[in-house]
Tab-separated table of C-alpha atoms and ligand atoms in Angstrom:
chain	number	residue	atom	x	y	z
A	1	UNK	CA	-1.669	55.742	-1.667
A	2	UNK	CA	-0.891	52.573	0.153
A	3	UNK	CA	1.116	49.839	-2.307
A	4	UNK	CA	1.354	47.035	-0.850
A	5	UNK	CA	1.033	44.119	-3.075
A	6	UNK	CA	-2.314	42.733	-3.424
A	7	UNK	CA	-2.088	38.676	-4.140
A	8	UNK	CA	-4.392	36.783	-5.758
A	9	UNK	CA	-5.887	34.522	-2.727
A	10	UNK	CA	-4.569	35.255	0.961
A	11	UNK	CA	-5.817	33.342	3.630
A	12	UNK	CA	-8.657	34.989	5.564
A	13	UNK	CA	-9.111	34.738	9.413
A	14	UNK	CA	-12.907	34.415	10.544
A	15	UNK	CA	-12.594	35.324	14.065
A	16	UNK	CA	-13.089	32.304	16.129
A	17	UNK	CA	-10.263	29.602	15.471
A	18	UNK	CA	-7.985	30.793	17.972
A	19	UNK	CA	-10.919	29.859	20.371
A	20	UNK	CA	-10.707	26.448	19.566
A	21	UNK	CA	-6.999	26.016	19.271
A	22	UNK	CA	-6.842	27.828	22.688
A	23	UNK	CA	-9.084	24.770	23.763
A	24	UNK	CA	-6.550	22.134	22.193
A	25	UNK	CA	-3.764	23.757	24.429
A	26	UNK	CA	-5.561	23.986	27.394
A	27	UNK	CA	-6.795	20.092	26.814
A	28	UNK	CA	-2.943	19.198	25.425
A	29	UNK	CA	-4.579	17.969	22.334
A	30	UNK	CA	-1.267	18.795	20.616
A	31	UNK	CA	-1.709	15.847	18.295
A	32	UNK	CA	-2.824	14.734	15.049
A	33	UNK	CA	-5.887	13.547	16.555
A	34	UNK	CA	-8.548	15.013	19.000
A	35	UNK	CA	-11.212	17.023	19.432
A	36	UNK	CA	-11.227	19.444	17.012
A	37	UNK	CA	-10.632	16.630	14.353
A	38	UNK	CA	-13.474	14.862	15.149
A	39	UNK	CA	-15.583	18.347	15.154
A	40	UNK	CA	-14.061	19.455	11.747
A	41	UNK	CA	-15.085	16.407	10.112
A	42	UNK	CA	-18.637	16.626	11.561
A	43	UNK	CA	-18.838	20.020	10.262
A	44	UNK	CA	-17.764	19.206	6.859
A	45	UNK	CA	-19.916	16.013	6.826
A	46	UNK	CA	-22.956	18.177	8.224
A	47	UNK	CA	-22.529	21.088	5.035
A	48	UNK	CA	-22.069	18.264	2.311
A	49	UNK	CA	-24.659	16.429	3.642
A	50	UNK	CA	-27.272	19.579	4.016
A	51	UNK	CA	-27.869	19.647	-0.071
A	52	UNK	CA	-27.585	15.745	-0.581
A	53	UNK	CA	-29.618	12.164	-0.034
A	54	UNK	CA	-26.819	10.900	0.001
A	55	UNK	CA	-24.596	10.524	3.255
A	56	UNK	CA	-21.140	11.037	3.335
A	57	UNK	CA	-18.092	10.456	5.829
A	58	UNK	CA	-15.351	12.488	6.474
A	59	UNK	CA	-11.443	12.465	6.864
A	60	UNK	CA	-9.446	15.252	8.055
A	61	UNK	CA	-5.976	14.535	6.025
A	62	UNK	CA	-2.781	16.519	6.280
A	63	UNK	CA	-3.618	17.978	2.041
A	64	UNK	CA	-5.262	17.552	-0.593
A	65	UNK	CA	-2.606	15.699	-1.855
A	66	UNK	CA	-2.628	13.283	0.734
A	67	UNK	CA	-6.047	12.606	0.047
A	68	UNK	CA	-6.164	12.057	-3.710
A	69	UNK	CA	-2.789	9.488	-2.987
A	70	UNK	CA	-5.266	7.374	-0.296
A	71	UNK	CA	-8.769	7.868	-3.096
A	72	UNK	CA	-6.269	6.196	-5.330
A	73	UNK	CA	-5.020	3.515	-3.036
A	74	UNK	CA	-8.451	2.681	-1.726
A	75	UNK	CA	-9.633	2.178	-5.308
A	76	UNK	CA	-6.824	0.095	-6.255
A	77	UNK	CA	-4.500	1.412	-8.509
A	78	UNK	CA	-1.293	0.084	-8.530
A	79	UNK	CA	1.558	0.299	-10.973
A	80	UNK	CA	-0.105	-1.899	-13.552
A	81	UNK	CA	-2.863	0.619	-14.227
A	82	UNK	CA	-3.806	3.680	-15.918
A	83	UNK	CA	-5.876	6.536	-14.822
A	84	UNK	CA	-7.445	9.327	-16.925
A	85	UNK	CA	-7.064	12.961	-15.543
A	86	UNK	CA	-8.168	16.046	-16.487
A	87	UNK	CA	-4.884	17.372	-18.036
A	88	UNK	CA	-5.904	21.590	-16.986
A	89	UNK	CA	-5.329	21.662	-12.954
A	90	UNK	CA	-2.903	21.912	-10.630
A	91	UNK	CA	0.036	19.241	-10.336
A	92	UNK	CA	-1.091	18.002	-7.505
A	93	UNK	CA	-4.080	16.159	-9.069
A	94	UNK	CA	-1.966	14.191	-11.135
A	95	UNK	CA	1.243	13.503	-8.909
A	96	UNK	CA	-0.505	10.998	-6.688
A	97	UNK	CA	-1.109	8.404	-9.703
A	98	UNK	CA	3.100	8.324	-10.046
A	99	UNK	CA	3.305	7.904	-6.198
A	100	UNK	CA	1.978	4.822	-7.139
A	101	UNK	CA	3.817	3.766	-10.548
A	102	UNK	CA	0.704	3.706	-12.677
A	103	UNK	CA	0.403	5.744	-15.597
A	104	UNK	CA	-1.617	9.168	-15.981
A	105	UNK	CA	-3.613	9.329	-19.271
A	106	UNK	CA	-4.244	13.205	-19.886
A	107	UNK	CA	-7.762	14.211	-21.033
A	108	UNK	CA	-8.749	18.054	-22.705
A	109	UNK	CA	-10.657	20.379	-21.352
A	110	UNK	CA	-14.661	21.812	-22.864
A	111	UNK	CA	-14.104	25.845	-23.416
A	112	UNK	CA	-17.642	26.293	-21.133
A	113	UNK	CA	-16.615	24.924	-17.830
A	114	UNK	CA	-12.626	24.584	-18.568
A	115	UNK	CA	-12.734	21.422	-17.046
A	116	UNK	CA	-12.580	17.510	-18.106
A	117	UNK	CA	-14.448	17.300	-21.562
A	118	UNK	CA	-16.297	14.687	-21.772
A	119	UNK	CA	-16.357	14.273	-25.580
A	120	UNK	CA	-12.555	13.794	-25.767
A	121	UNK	CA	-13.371	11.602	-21.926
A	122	UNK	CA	-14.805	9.124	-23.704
A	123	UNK	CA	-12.759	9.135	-26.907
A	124	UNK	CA	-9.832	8.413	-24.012
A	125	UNK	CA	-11.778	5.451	-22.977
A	126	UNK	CA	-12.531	3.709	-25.873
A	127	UNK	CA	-9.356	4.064	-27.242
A	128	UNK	CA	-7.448	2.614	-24.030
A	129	UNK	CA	-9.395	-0.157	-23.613
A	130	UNK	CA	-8.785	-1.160	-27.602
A	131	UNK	CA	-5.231	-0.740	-26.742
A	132	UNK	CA	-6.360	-3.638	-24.288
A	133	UNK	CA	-5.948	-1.795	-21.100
A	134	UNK	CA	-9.367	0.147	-19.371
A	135	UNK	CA	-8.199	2.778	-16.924
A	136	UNK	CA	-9.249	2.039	-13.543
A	137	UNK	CA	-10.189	5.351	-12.411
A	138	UNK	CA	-11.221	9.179	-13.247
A	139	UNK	CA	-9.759	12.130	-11.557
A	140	UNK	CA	-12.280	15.226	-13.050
A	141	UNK	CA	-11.405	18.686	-11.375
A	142	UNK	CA	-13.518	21.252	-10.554
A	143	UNK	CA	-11.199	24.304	-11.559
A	144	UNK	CA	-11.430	27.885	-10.208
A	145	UNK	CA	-14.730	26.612	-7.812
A	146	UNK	CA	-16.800	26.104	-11.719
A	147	UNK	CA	-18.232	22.654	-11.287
A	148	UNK	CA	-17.146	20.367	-14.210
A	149	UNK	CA	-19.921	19.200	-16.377
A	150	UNK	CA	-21.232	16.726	-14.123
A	151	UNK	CA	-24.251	14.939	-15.378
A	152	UNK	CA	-22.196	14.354	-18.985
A	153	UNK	CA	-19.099	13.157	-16.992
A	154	UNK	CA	-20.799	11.089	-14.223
A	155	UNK	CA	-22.864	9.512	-17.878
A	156	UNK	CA	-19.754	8.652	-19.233
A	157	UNK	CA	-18.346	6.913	-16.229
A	158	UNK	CA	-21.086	5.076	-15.371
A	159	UNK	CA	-21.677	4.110	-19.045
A	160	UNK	CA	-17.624	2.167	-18.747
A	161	UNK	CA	-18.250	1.574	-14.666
A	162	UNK	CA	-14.820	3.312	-13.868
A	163	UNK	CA	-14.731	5.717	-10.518
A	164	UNK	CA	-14.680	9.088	-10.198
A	165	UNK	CA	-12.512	10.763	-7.805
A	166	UNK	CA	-13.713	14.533	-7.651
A	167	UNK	CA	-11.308	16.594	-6.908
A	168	UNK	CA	-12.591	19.422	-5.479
A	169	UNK	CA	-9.926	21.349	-3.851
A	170	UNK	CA	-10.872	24.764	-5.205
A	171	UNK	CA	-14.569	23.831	-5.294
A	172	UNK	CA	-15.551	24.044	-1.602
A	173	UNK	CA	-19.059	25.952	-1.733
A	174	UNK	CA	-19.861	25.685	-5.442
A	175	UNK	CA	-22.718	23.745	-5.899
A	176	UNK	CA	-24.530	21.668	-9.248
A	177	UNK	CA	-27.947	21.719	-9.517
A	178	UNK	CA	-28.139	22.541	-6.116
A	179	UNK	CA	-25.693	19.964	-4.706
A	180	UNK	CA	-22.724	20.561	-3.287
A	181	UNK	CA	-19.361	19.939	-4.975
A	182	UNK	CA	-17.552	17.155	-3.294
A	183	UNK	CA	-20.875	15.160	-3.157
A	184	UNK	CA	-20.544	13.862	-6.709
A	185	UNK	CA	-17.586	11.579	-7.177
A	186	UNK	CA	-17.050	7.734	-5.831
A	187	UNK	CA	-14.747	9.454	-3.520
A	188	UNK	CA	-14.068	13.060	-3.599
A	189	UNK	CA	-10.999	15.306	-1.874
A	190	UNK	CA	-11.006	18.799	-0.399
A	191	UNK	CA	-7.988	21.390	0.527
A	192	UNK	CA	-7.631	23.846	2.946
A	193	UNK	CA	-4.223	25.004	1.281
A	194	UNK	CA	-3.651	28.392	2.533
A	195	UNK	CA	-4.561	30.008	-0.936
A	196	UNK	CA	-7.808	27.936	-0.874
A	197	UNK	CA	-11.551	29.203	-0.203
A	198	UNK	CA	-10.786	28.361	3.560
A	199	UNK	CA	-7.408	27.250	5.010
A	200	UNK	CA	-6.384	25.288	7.493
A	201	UNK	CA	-2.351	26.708	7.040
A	202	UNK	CA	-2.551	23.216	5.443
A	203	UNK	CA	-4.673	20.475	5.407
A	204	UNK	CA	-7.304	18.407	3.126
A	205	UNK	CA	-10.056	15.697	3.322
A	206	UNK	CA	-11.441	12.764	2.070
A	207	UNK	CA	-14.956	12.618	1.100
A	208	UNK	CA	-16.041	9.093	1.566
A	209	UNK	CA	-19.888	7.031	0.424
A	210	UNK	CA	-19.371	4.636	3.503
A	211	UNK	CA	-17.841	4.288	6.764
A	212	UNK	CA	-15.363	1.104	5.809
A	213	UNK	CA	-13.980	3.471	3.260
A	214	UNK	CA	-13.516	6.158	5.636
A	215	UNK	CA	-11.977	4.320	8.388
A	216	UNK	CA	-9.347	2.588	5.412
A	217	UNK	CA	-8.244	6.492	4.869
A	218	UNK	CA	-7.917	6.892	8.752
A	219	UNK	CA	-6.253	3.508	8.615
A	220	UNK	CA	-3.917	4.247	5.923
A	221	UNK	CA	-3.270	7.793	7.053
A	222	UNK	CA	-2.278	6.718	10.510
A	223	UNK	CA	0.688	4.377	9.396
A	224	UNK	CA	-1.125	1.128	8.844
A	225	UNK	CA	-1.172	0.160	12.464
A	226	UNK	CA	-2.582	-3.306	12.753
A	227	UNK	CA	-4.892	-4.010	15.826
A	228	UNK	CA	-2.021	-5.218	18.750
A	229	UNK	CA	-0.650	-3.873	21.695
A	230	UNK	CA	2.574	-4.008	20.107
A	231	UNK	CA	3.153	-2.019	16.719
A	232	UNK	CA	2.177	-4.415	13.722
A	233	UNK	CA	2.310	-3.596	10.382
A	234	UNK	CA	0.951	-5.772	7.342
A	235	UNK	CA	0.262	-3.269	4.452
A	236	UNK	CA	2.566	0.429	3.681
A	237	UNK	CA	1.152	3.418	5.705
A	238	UNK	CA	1.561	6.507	5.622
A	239	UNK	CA	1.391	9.554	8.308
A	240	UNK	CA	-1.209	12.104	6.860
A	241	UNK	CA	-3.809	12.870	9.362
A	242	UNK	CA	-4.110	16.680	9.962
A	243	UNK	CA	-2.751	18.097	13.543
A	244	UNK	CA	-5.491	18.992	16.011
A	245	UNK	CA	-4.359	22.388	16.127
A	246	UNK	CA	-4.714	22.996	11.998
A	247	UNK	CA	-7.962	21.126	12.726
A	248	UNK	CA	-9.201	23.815	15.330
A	249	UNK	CA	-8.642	26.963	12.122
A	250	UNK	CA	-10.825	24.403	9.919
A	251	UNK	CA	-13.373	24.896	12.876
A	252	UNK	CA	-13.670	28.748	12.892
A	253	UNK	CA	-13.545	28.486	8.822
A	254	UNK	CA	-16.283	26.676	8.567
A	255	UNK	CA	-18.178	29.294	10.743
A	256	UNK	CA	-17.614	31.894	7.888
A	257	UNK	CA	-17.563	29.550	4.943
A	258	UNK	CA	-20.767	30.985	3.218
A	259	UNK	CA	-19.730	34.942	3.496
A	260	UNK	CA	-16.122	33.587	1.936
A	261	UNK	CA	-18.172	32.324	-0.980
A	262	UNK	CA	-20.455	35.037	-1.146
A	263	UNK	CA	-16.891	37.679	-1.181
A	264	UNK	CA	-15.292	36.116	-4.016
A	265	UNK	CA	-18.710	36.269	-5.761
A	266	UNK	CA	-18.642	39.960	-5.207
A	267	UNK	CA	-15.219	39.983	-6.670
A	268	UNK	CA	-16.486	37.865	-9.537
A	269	UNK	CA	-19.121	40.865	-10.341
A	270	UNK	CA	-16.748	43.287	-9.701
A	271	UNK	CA	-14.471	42.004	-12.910
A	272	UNK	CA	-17.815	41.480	-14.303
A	273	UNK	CA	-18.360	45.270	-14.465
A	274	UNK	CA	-15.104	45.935	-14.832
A	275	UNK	CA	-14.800	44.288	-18.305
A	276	UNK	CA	-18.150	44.746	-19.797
A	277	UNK	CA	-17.077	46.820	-22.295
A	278	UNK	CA	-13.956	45.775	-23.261
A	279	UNK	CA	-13.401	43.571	-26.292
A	280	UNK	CA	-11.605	41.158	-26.667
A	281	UNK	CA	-11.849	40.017	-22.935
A	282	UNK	CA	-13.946	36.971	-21.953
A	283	UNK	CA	-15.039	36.135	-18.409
A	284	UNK	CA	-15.732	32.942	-17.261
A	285	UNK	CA	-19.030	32.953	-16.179
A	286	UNK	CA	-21.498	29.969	-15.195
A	287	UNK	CA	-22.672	28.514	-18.505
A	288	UNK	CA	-26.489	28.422	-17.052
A	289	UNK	CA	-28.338	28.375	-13.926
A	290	UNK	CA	-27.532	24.177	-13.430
A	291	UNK	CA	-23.941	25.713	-12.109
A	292	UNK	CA	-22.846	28.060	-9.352
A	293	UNK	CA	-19.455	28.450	-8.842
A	294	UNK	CA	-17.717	29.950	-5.796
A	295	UNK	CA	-15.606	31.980	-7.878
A	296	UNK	CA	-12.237	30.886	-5.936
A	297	UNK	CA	-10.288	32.424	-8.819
A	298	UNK	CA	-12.062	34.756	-11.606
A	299	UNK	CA	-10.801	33.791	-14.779
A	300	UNK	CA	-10.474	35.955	-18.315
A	301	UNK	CA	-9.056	35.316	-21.519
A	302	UNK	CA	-7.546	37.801	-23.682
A	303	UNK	CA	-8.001	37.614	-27.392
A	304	UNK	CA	-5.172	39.570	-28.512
A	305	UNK	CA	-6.465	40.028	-32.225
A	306	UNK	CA	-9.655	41.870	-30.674
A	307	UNK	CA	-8.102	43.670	-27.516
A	308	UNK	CA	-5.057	44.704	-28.555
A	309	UNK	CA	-3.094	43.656	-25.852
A	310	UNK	CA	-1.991	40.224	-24.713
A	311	UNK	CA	-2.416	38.293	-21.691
A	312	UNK	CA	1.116	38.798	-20.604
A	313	UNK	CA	1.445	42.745	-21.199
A	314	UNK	CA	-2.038	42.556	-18.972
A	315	UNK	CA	-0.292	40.699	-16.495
A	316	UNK	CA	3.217	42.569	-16.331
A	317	UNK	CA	1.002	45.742	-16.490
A	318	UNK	CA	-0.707	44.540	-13.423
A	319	UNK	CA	2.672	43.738	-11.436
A	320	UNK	CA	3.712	46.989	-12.214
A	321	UNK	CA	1.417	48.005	-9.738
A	322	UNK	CA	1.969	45.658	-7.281
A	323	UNK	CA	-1.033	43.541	-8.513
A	324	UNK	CA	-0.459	39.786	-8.490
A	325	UNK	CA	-1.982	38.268	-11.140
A	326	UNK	CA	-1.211	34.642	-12.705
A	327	UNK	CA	-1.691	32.365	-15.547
A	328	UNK	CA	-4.033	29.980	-15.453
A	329	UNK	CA	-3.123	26.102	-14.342
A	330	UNK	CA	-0.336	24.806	-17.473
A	331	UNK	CA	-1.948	21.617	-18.989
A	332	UNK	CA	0.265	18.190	-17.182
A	333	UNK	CA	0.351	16.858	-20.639
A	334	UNK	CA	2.678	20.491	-21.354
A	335	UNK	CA	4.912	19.898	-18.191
A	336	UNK	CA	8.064	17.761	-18.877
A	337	UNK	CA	8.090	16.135	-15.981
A	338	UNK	CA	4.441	13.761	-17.546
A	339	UNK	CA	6.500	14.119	-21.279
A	340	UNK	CA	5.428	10.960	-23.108
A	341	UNK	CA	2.020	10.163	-20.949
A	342	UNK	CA	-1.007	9.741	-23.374
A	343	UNK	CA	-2.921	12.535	-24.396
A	344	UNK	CA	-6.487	13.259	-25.482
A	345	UNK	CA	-7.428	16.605	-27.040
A	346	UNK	CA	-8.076	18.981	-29.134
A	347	UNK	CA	-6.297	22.094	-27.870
A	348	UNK	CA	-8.300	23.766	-25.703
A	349	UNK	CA	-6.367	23.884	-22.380
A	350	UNK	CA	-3.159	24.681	-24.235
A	351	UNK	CA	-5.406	28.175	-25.945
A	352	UNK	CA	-6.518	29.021	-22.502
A	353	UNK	CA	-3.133	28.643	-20.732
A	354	UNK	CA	-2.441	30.528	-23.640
A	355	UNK	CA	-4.896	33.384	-23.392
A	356	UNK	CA	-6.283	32.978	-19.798
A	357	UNK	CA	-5.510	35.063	-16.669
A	358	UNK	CA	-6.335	34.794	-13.026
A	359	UNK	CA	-7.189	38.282	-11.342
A	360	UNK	CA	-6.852	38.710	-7.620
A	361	UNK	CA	-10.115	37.455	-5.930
A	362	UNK	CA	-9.541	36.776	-1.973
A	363	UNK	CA	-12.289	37.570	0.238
A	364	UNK	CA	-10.252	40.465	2.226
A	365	UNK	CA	-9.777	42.376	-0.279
A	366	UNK	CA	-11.004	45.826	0.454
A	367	UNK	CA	-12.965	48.564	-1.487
A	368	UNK	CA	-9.842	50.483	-1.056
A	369	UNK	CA	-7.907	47.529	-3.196
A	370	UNK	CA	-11.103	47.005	-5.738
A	371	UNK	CA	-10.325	50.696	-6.298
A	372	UNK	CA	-6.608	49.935	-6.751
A	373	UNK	CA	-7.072	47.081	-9.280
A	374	UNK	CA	-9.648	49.149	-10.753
A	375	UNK	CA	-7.583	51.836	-11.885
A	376	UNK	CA	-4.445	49.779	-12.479
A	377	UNK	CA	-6.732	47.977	-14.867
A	378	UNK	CA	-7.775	50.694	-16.595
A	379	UNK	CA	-4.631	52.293	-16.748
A	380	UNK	CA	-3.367	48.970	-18.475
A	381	UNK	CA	-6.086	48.856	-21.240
A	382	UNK	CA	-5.357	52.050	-22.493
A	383	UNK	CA	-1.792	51.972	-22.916
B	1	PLP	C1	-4.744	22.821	-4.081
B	1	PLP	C2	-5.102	21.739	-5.000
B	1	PLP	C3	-4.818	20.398	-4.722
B	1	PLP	C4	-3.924	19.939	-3.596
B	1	PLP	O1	-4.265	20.335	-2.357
B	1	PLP	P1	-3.123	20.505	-1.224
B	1	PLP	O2	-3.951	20.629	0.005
B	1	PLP	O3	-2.386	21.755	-1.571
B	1	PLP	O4	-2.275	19.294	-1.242
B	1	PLP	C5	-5.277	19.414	-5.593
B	1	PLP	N1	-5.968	19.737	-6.683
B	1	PLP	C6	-6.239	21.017	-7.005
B	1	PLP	C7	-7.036	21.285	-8.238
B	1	PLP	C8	-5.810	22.058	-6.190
B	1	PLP	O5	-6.046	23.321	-6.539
C-alpha cells in the first residue's frame, strides 16, 4: 500500500493557470503589476460582490499579512493605540498591530463558532475605555472557513463605532446568511498561502468599501511613490503588491474555487461519518443553517475522560501512519512572544488548543487516502 504522507492542506492545481502565466511570459508581464493582476482582482471583486448590495474593491497584495499591516495603516493605528484581536488564530493576525508599535488586546473565543466571543468582546471594550483608552480597531477571524458570529460581533462594534477588519484568510467561500465572508468587515483580507482554500504559491488581498481606500493599499503597497517624474516620497511605503505571474495561478483558482469548497465539504462529512459513534469526540459543525463554512480545516476535540484517549496519542497515532495531523491555532495571549498584552477570557481557546485537532482535509485527497485515514483512524481508537 502506497505511504506517502498525507498533509493536512496541499495546494491543488485547477488546470488552467499555466495558461495565463504562459500569457504573462509571452506579454513580458514579469512584474508585480499587469494583466493578470488587474483580472484577479476583477474576479475576486465579481464572487464577493455576486452575494452582496454592497460593492467592494479589490487589491492583489503579496499575503495576507501584508494586507492586515495596510487595513491597519489605512485605519490609523499607530503606536499610541490599542487593538482588540481575537486571541485563537494564526500569528499572523496579530503581528501586523506590533509592525506598528501599538498594543494587541487579546479577546476569548465562544465554544460554537471558536472564534471572537462577543460576550468577553465587549467586556474588552468597556473595560479599555475605563482604563481611558478605546481601541481603535477589531481584528475578528473567521477560523477553519466557520464564519465568526457575525451579526453579535458587527452589534457590538457598531454599538462602540470601532472597525472591523475581517480577517478572512481561511474563510474564502464560506458564506453568513448567504453572504460571502470577506464582505462583512470595514475592510477585510484574504490569503492565497499555499495551505489555503486556493493558493497563489503566496499572495493575499485587501477587501476594500470604496475606491480611495483601495487605491491607498495600491499606494502604500507600491512604495509610497508620490505623483512626479522623479521618485518622491512623503509618507513610509512598502513593496507588497503580488507578482503578475502568482497573479496568473489566482486566475485558474478562481476557475475551480466552488468544487475546492465543495471537496473539503466532502471531507468534512467524511469525518462526520467517521466519528459518529465515537464518544468522546466532538466535530465542529455549523451551529445552524445562518452559517456555512468551507470546511478549510475539519476540526475535533477529544474529551479524554469520555474517549479514552487524548488528543496527542490521536495525533502521534496518526503520524505513525504517515498522517499529518495538527493542533489547532495556540491562543497569542499563550505565545511568549505577546507575554504581558491584555487579555479577555474565560478559557475557552486555551481548552480547545487543549483538546482540539485538525484532520487532513485538502481537496486532492483521494478515495484511496480517505481509505488510508480511515483505517489509520480506526486502528488508533481501538488501541
Ligand atoms: C494564513 C493566515 C493569515 C496570513 O496570510 P499569509 O498570506 O500567509 O500572510 C492571516 N490570518 C489567518 C487566520 C491565516 O490563516
Amino acid at each position: 500500500m502506497n505511504n506517502e504522507k498525507i498533509w493536512l492542506s496541499s495546494p491543488h492545481m485547477g488546470g488552467t493557470e499555466l495558461k495565463y502565466i504562459n500569457k504573462a511570459f509571452e506579454e513580458n508581464w514579469i512584474a508585480p503589476l499587469g494583466p493578470n493582476v488587474t483580472g484577479f482582482e476583477e474576479d475576486i471583486k465579481k464572487y464577493l460582490s455576486s452575494s452582496s448590495k454592497d460593492s467592494f474593491q479589490v487589491a492583489a497584495l503579496s499575503s495576507g499579512t501584508a494586507a492586515l499591516h495596510l487595513a491597519l495603516i489605512i485605519l490609523g493605528v499607530t503606536s499610541e493605540d490599542e487593538v482588540l484581536c481575537q486571541s485563537m488564530t494564526f500569528a499572523a493576525s496579530a503581528n501586523p498591530i506590533k509592525y506598528l508599535g501599538a498594543t494587541p488586546v487579546f479577546v476569548d473565543s465562544e465554544e460554537e463558532t471558536l472564534n471572537i466571543c462577543p460576550i468577553q468582546l465587549e467586556k474588552a471594550i468597556k473595560d479599555r475605555i475605563s482604563k481611558g483608552k478605546k481601541p481603535k480597531a477589531i481584528i475578528a477571524v473567521h477560523l477553519y472557513g466557520m464564519p465568526y458570529k457575525v451579526d453579535e460581533v458587527h452589534k457590538v462594534a457598531k454599538q462602540y463605532d470601532i472597525p472591523v477588519i475581517e480577517d478572512s484568510a481561511e474563510a474564502l467561500g464560506s458564506t453568513f446568511k448567504g453572504e460571502k465572508c470577506g464582505t462583512f468587515g470595514d475592510l477585510a483580507i484574504l490569503s492565497f498561502n499555499g495551505n489555503k482554500i486556493i493558493t497563489t504559491s503566496g499572495g493575499g488581498a485587501l477587501i476594500a468599501r470604496n475606491e480611495d481606500e483601495k487605491n491607498k493599499a495600491v499606494f502604500l503597497a507600491t512604495q509610497a511613490r508620490d505623483d512626479a517624474p522623479h521618485y518622491q516620497h512623503s509618507q513610509i511605503g512598502y513593496n507588497y503588491r503580488l507578482s503578475n505571474i502568482s497573479a496568473g495561478i489566482g486566475r485558474g483558482q478562481m476557475e475551480v474555487l466552488d468544487k475546492r469548497v465543495h471537496a473539503r465539504r466532502e471531507m468534512f462529512e467524511f469525518y462526520v461519518n467517521l466519528f459518529r459513534s465515537v464518544d468522546g469526540v466532538r466535530i465542529f459543525e455549523e451551529p445552524n443553517s445562518d452559517y456555512f463554512s468551507n470546511h478549510w480545516l475539519t476540526v475535533i476535540s477529544v474529551n479524554e475522560d469520555v474517549a479514552g484517549f487524548s488528543r496527542e496519542t490521536l495525533r502521534e497515532c496518526l503520524l505513525g501512519f504517515n498522517i499529518e495531523s495538527r493542533p489547532l491555532w495556540k491562543p497569542m495571549h499563550m505565545q511568549p512572544v505577546f507575554d504581558g498584552c491584555p487579555f479577555y477570557g474565560t478559557g475557552v481557546s486555551e481548552k480547545m488548543f487543549e483538546n482540539g485537532l485538525c484532520l487532513p482535509s485538502g481537496s486532492n485527497l483521494t478515495n484511496e487516502d480517505r481509505n488510508r485515514i480511515k483505517e489509520a483512524i480506526q486502528n488508533c481508537l481501538n488501541k
